[in-house]
Coordinates of C-alpha atoms and ligand atoms in Angstrom, one line a residue:
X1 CA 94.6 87.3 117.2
X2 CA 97.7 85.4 117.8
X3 CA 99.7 87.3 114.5
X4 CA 101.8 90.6 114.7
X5 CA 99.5 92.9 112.8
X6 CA 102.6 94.8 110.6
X7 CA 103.7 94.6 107.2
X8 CA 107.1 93.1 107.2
X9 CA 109.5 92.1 104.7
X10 CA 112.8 90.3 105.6
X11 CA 113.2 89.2 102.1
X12 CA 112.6 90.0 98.4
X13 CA 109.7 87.9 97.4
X14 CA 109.7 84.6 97.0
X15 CA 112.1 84.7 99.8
X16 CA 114.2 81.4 99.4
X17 CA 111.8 79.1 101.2
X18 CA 108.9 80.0 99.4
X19 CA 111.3 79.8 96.8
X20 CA 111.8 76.4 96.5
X21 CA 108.0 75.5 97.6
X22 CA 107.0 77.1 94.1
X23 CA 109.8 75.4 92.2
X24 CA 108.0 72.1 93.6
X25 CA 104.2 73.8 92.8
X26 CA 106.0 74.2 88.8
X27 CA 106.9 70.6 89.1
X28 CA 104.1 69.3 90.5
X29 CA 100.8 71.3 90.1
X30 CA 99.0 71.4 86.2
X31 CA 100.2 75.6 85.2
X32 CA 96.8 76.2 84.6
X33 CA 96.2 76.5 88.2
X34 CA 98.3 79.9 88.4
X35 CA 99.2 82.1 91.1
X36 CA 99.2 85.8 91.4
X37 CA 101.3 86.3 95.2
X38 CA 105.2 84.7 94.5
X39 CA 104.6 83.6 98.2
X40 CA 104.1 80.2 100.2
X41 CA 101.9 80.7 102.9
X42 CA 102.1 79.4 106.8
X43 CA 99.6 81.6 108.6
X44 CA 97.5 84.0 107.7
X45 CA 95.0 85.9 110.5
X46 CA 93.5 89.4 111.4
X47 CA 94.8 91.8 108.4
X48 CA 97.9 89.8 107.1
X49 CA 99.5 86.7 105.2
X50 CA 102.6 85.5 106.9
X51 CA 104.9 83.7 104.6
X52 CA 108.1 80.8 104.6
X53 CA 110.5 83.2 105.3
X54 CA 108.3 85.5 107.8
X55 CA 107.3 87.8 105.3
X56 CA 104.0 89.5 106.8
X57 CA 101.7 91.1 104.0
X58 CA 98.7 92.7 104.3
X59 CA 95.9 91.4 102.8
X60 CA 93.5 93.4 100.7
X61 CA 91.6 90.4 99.4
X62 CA 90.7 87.7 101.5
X63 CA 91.4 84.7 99.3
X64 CA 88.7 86.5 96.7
X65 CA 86.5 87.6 99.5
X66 CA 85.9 84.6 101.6
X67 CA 87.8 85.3 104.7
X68 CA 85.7 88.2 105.6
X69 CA 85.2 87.5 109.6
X70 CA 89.2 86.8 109.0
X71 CA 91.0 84.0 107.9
X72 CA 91.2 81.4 111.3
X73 CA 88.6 83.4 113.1
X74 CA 88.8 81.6 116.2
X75 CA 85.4 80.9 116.7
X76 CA 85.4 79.0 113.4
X77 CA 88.3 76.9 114.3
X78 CA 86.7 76.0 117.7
X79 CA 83.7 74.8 116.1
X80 CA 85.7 73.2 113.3
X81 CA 87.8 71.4 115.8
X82 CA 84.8 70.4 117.8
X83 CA 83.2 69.3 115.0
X84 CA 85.7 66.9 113.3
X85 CA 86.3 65.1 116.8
X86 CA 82.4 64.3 116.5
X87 CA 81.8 63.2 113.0
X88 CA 83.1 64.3 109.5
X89 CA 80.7 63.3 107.0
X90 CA 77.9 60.7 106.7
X91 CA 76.3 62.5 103.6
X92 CA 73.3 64.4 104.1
X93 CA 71.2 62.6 100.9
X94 CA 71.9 59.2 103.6
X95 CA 71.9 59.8 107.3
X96 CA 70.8 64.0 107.7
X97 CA 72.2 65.9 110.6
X98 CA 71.2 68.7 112.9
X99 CA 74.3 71.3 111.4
X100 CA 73.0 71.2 107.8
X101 CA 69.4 72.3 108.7
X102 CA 70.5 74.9 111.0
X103 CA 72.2 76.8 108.3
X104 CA 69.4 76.2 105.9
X105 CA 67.1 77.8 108.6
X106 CA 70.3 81.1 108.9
X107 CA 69.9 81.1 105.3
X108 CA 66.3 81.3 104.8
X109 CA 66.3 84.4 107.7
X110 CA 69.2 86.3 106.4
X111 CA 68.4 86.6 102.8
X112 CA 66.0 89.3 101.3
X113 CA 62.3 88.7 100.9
X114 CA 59.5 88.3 104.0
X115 CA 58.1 84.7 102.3
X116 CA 58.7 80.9 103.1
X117 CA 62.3 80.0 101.4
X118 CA 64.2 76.7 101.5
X119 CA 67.6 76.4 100.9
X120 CA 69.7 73.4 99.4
X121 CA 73.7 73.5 100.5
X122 CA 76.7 72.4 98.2
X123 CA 80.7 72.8 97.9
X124 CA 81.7 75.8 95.6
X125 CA 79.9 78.7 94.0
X126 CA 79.4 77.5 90.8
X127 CA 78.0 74.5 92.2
X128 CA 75.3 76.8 93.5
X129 CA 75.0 78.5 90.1
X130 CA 73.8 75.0 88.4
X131 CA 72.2 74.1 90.7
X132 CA 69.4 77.4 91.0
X133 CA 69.3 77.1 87.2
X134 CA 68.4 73.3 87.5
X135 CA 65.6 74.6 89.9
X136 CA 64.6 77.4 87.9
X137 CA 64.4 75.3 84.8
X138 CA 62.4 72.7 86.4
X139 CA 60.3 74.8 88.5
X140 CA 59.3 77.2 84.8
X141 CA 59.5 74.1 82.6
X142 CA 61.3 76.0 80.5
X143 CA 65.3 76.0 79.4
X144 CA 66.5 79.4 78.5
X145 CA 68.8 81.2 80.6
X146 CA 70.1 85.1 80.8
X147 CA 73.4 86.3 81.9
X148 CA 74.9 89.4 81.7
X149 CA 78.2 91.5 80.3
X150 CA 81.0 91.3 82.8
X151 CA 79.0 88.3 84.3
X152 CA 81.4 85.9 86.3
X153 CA 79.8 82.6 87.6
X154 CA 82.1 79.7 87.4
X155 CA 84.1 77.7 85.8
X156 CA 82.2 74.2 85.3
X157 CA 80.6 73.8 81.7
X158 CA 77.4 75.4 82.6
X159 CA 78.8 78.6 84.8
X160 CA 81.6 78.9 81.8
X161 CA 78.5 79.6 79.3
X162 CA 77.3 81.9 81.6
X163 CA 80.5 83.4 82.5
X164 CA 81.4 86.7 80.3
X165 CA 85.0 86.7 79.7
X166 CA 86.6 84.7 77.5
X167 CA 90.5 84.7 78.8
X168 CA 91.3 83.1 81.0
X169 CA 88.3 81.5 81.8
X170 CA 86.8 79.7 78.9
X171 CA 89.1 80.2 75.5
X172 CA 89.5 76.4 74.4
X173 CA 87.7 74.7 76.8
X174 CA 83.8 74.7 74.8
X175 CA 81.9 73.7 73.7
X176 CA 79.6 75.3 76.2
X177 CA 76.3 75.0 77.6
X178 CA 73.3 75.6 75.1
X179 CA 70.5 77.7 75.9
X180 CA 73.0 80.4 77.6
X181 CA 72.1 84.1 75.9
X182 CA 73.3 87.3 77.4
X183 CA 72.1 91.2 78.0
X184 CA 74.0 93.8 78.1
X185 CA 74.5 95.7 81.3
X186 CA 74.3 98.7 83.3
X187 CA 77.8 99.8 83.7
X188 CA 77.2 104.1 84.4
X189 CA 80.9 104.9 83.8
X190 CA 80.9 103.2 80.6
X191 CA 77.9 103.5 78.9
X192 CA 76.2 106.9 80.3
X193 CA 72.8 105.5 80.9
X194 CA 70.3 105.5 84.1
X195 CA 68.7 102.3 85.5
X196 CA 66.1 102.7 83.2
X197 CA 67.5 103.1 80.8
X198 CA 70.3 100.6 80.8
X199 CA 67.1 98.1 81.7
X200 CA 64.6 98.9 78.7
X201 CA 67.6 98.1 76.7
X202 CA 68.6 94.8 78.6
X203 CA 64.7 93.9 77.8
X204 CA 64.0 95.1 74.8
X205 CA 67.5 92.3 73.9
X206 CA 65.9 89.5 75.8
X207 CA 62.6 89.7 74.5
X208 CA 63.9 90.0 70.5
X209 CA 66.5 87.4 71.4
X210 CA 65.4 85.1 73.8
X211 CA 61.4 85.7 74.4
X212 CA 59.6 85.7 77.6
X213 CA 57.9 82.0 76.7
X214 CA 61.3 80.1 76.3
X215 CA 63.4 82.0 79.3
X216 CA 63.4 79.7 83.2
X217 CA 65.7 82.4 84.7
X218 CA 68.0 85.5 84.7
X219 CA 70.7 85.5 86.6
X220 CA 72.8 88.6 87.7
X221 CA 75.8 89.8 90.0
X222 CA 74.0 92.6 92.0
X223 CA 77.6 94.0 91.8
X224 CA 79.2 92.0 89.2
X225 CA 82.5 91.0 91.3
X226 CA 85.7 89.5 88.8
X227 CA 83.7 91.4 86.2
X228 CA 84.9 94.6 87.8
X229 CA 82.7 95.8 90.8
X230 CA 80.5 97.5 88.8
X231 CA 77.5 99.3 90.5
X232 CA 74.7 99.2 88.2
X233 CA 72.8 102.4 87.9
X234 CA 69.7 103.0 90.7
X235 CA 66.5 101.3 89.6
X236 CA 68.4 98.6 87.1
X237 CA 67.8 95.7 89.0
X238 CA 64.7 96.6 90.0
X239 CA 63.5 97.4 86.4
X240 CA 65.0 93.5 85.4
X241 CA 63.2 92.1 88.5
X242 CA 59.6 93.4 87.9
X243 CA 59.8 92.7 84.0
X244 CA 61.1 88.8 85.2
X245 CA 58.1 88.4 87.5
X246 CA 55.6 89.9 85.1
X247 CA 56.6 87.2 82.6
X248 CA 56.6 84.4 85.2
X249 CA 60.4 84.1 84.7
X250 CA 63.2 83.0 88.0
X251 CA 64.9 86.6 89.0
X252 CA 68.4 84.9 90.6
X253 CA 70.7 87.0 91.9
X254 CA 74.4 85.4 92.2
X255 CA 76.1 86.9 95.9
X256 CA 78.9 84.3 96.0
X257 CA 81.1 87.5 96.1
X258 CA 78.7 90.1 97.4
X259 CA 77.4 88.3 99.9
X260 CA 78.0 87.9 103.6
X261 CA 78.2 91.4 105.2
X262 CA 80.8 92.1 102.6
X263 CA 79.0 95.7 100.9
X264 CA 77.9 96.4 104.6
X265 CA 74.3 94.7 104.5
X266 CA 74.2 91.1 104.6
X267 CA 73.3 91.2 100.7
X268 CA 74.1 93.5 98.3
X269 CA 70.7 93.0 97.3
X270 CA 69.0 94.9 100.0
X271 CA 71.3 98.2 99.0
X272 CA 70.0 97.7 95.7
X273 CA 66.1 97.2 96.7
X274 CA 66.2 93.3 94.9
X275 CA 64.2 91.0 96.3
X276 CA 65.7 87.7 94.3
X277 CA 63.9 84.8 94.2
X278 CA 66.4 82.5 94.4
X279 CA 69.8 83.7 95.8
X280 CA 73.5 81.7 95.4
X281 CA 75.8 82.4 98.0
X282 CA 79.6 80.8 99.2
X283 CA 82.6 82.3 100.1
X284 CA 82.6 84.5 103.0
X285 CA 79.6 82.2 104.1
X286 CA 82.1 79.7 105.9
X287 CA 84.7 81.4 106.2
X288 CA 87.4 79.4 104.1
X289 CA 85.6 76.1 104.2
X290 CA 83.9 75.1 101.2
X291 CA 80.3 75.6 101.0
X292 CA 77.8 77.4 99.2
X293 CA 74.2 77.2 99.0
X294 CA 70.6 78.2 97.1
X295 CA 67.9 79.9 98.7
X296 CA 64.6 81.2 97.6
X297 CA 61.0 81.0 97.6
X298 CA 59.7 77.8 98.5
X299 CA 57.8 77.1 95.8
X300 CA 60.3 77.5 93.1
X301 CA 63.3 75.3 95.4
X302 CA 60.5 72.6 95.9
X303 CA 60.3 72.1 92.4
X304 CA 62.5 69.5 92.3
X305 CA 61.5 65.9 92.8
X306 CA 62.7 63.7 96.1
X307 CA 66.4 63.2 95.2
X308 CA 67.2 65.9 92.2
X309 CA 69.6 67.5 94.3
X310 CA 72.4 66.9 96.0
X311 CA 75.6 65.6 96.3
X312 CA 78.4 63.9 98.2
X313 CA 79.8 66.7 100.3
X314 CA 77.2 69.2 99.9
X315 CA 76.8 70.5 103.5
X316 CA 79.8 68.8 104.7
X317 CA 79.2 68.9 108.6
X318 CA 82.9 70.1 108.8
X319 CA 81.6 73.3 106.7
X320 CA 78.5 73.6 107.8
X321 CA 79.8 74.0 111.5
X322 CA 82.3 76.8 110.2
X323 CA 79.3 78.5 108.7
X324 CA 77.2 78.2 111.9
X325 CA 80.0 80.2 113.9
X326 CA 80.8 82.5 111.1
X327 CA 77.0 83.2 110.9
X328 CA 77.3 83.9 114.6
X329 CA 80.2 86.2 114.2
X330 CA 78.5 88.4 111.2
X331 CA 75.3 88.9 113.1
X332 CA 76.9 89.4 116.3
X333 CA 80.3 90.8 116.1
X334 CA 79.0 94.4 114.7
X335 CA 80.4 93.0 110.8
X336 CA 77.9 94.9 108.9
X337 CA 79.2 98.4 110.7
X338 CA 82.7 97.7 109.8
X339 CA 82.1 96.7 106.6
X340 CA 80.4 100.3 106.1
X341 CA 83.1 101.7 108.3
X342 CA 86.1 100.3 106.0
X343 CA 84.0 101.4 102.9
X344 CA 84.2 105.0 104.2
X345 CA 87.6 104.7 104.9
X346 CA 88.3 103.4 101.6
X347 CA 85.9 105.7 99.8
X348 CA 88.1 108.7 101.1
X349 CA 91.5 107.8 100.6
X350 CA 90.4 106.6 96.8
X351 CA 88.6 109.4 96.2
X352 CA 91.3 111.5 97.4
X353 CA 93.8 108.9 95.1
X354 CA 91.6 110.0 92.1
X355 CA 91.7 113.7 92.1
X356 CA 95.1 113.5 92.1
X357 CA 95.5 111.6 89.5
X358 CA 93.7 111.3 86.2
X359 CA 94.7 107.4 85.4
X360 CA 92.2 106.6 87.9
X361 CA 88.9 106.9 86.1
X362 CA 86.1 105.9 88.6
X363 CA 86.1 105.0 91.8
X364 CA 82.7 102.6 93.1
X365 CA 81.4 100.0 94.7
X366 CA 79.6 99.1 98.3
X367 CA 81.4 98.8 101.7
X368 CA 84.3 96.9 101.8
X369 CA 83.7 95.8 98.1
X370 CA 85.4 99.2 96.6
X371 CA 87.6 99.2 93.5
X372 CA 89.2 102.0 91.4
X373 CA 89.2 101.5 87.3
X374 CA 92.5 102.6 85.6
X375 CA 91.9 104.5 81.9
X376 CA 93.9 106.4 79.7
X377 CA 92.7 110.3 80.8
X378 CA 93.0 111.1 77.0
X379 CA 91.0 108.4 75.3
X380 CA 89.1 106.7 78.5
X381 CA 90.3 103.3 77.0
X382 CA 90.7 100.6 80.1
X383 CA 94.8 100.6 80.8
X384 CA 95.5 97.2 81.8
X385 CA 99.0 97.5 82.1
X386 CA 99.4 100.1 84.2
X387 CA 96.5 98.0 86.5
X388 CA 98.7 95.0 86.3
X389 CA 102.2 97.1 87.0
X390 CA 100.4 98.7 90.2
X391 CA 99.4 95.4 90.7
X392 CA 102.6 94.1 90.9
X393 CA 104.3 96.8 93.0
X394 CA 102.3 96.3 95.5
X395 CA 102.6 92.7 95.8
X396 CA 106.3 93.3 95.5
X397 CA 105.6 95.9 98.8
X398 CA 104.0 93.4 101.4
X399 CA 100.7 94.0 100.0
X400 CA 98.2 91.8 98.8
X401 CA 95.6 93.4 95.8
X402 CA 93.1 91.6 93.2
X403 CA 93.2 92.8 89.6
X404 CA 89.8 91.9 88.0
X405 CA 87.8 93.8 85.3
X406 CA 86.1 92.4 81.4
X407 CA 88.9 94.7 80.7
X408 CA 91.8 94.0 83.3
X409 CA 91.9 97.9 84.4
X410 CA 90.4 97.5 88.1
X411 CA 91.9 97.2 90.9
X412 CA 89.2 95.6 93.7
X413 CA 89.7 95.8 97.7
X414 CA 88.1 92.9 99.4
X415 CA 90.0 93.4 103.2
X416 CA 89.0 90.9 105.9
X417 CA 86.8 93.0 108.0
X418 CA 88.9 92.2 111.2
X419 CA 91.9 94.3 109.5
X420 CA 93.2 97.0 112.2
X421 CA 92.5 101.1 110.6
X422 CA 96.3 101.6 110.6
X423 CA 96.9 98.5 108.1
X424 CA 94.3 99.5 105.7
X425 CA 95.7 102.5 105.5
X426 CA 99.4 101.8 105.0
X427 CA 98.1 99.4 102.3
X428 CA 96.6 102.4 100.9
X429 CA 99.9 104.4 101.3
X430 CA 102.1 101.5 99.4
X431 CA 99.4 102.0 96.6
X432 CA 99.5 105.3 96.1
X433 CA 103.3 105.6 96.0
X434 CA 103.2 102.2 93.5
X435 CA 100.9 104.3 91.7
X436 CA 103.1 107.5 91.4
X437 CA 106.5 105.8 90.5
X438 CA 104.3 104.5 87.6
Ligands
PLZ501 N1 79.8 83.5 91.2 C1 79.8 85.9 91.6 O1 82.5 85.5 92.2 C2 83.9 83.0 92.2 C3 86.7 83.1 91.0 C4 88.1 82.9 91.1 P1 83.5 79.1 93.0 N2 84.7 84.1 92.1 C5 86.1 83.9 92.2 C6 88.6 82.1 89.9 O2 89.3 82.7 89.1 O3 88.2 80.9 89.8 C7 82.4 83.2 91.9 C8 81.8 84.4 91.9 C9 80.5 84.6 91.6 C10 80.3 82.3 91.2 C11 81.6 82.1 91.5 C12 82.2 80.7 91.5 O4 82.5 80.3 92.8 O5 83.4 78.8 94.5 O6 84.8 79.6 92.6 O7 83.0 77.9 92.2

């Protein structure tokens, strides 16, 4: 780690260089790709963004959880570099190579569920998304899908249907995908009910709505992850699994952001006791390069015919060499245990945040996938704007934290795992005084 691990500000931010990067990013960049950090970064590594001017910030999100090892783990450059002297690309559907089945064969290990799996590899999460429901559809026969409230899955035509929220993400851009209905979920702070529960209500929905004979595959968020980190109740997932194998229907469970060591197993859906059968995964896979991939049981990923998957890029060599030496690094480089060790630590100081003060309603999530929910203590109505001012004190501080929420109230923590104690904690400490000026 070649970075100073401190928060430092020399300037107010945008300092003057960054400054003038952004006035170019308004001149030149459509403004419906927005930016939430008034910052133009040089270097990022270990626990913190360094900007322009030499701001350092810490970062509590990881580029949306992808930089989970840490952002230019050195291992991952090393094999990058190695691997772009060889050969870039020569498209896998053409000439295959030895990099793209070796992260198939990490794939097929490290996911839950003791039977033979296949995996297929592509560039972004929501390329993953169409692509299991393409193989669920042809594998059933059938073309009805179910996603769920607070659902987040992309932003392509199809993953926009199956997305939840409306603003920002799909208002004016439909029409949408057909065939796209949607369950409620279990959301235990909200709506009071056990897994059970919340699941005999989810299927009692799809059977009246959708029915059993018309449905290829439900696809869920373990712990739904821009939806608001919400941990369904014990024995919800596993109600909606059985019911989806009893009816001969593809359970998918979408771990593009809960994936990779991030909740302190290597899927959130071993904490859960899910056994998907058929998993989409990216981010924190590679490490910053783009990749993502489908895995699950090989019957239902051998569906498709010779040719009815692919792409370009998808398992770029480039990537998939990233994701080899990340794989290395979770497995090896004790990520799981700091994952639960940084959970703790967050668990603690959050809980500690919330008794002292009543704004924060709820405090959940798994390992270093926590997040707090902001409500008004009178009414328990989501207050976004105190979420979005905290936000932006923070920010304003040196340090780095992801709104996200159906109803913009939570606050997530996504740290890179390779984030020293004492960094986490000051972040913390900024927060809590943003908080109380508030
Ligand atoms: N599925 C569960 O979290 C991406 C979205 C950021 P892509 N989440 C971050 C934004 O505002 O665009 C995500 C996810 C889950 C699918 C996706 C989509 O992954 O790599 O962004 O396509």
């Amino acid at each position: 780690m070649t970075l100073t691990q401190q928060r430092r500000l020399v300037t107010a931010l945008p300092g003057p260089r960054s400054a003038e990067i952004l006035a170019r990013k308004a001149d030149a960049v459509a403004s419906g790709v927005a930016h939430s950090v008034p910052v133009a970064v040089v270097e990022a590594g270990g626990g913190v963004v360094l900007d322009a001017d030499g701001n350092s910030l810490i970062d509590l999100g990881s580029g949306i959880a992808v930089t989970t090892i840490g952002n230019a783990h050195p291992k991952v450059a090393a094999a990058v570099a190695a691997q772009v002297e060889r050969f870039t690309h020569t498209c896998f559907m053409i000439s295959p190579y030895e990099e793209y089945i070796a992260v198939a064969e990490a794939l097929n290990r490290l996911t839950p569920g003791d039977f033979p799996k296949r995996s297929a590899l592509f560039n972004s999460g929501a390329e993953a998304v169409e692509n299991a429901i393409k193989i669920a559809r042809k594998h059933t026969g059938r073309s009805a899908v179910v996603a769920f409230e607070h659902g987040y899955h992309g932003r392509t035509n199809l993953t926009m249907a199956l997305t939840a929220k409306a603003m920002p993400y799909k208002s004016g851009f439909g029409p949408f995908a057909p065939e796209v209905y949607r369950a409620p979920l279990s959301y235990p702070f909200r709506d009071g009910l056990n897994g059970a529960d919340a699941a005999a209500r989810a299927i009692a929905i799809i059977e009246k709505q959708v029915g059993a004979a018309e449905l290829a595959a439900v696809i869920i968020e373990p712990i739904p992850g821009e939806g608001g980190f919400i941990v369904p109740a014990d024995g919800f997932l596993p109600a909606v699994q059985e019911w989806c194998r009893a009816n001969g229907v593809v359970f998918i469970a979408d771990e593009v952001q809960s994936g990779f060591a991030r909740t302190g197993t290597m899927f959130a859906s071993e904490q859960l006791e899910i056994e998907p059968d058929l998993i989409t995964t990216a981010k924190g896979i590679a490490a910053g390069l783009p990749l993502a991939a489908v895995t699950g049981r090989a019957e239902i990923m051998d569906a498709a015919h010779a040719g009815g998957l692919g792409g370009t890029y998808g398992g770029n060599p480039v990537a998939c060499a990233a994701a080899l030496a990340a794989i290395d690094v979770f497995e090896n480089d004790g990520m799981l245990e700091r994952a639960q060790r940084i959970g703790d630590l967050l668990r603690t100081r959050l809980e500690i945040m919330r008794q002292n003060d009543p704004r924060i309603g709820e405090v959940r999530g798994r390992g270093a996938m926590m997040a707090i929910e902001f409500i008004d203590p009178l009414t328990r109505e989501p207050d976004a704007a105190l979420t979005a001012a905290v936000v932006k004190a923070c920010i304003g501080e040196g340090v780095i934290v992801l709104a996200c929420g159906t109803f913009g109230n939570v606050i997530r923590f996504l740290p890179p795992l390779t984030i020293p104690d004492d960094l986490l904690h000051e972040g913390l400490d900024v927060l809590t005084a943003a908080l109380s000026g508030l």
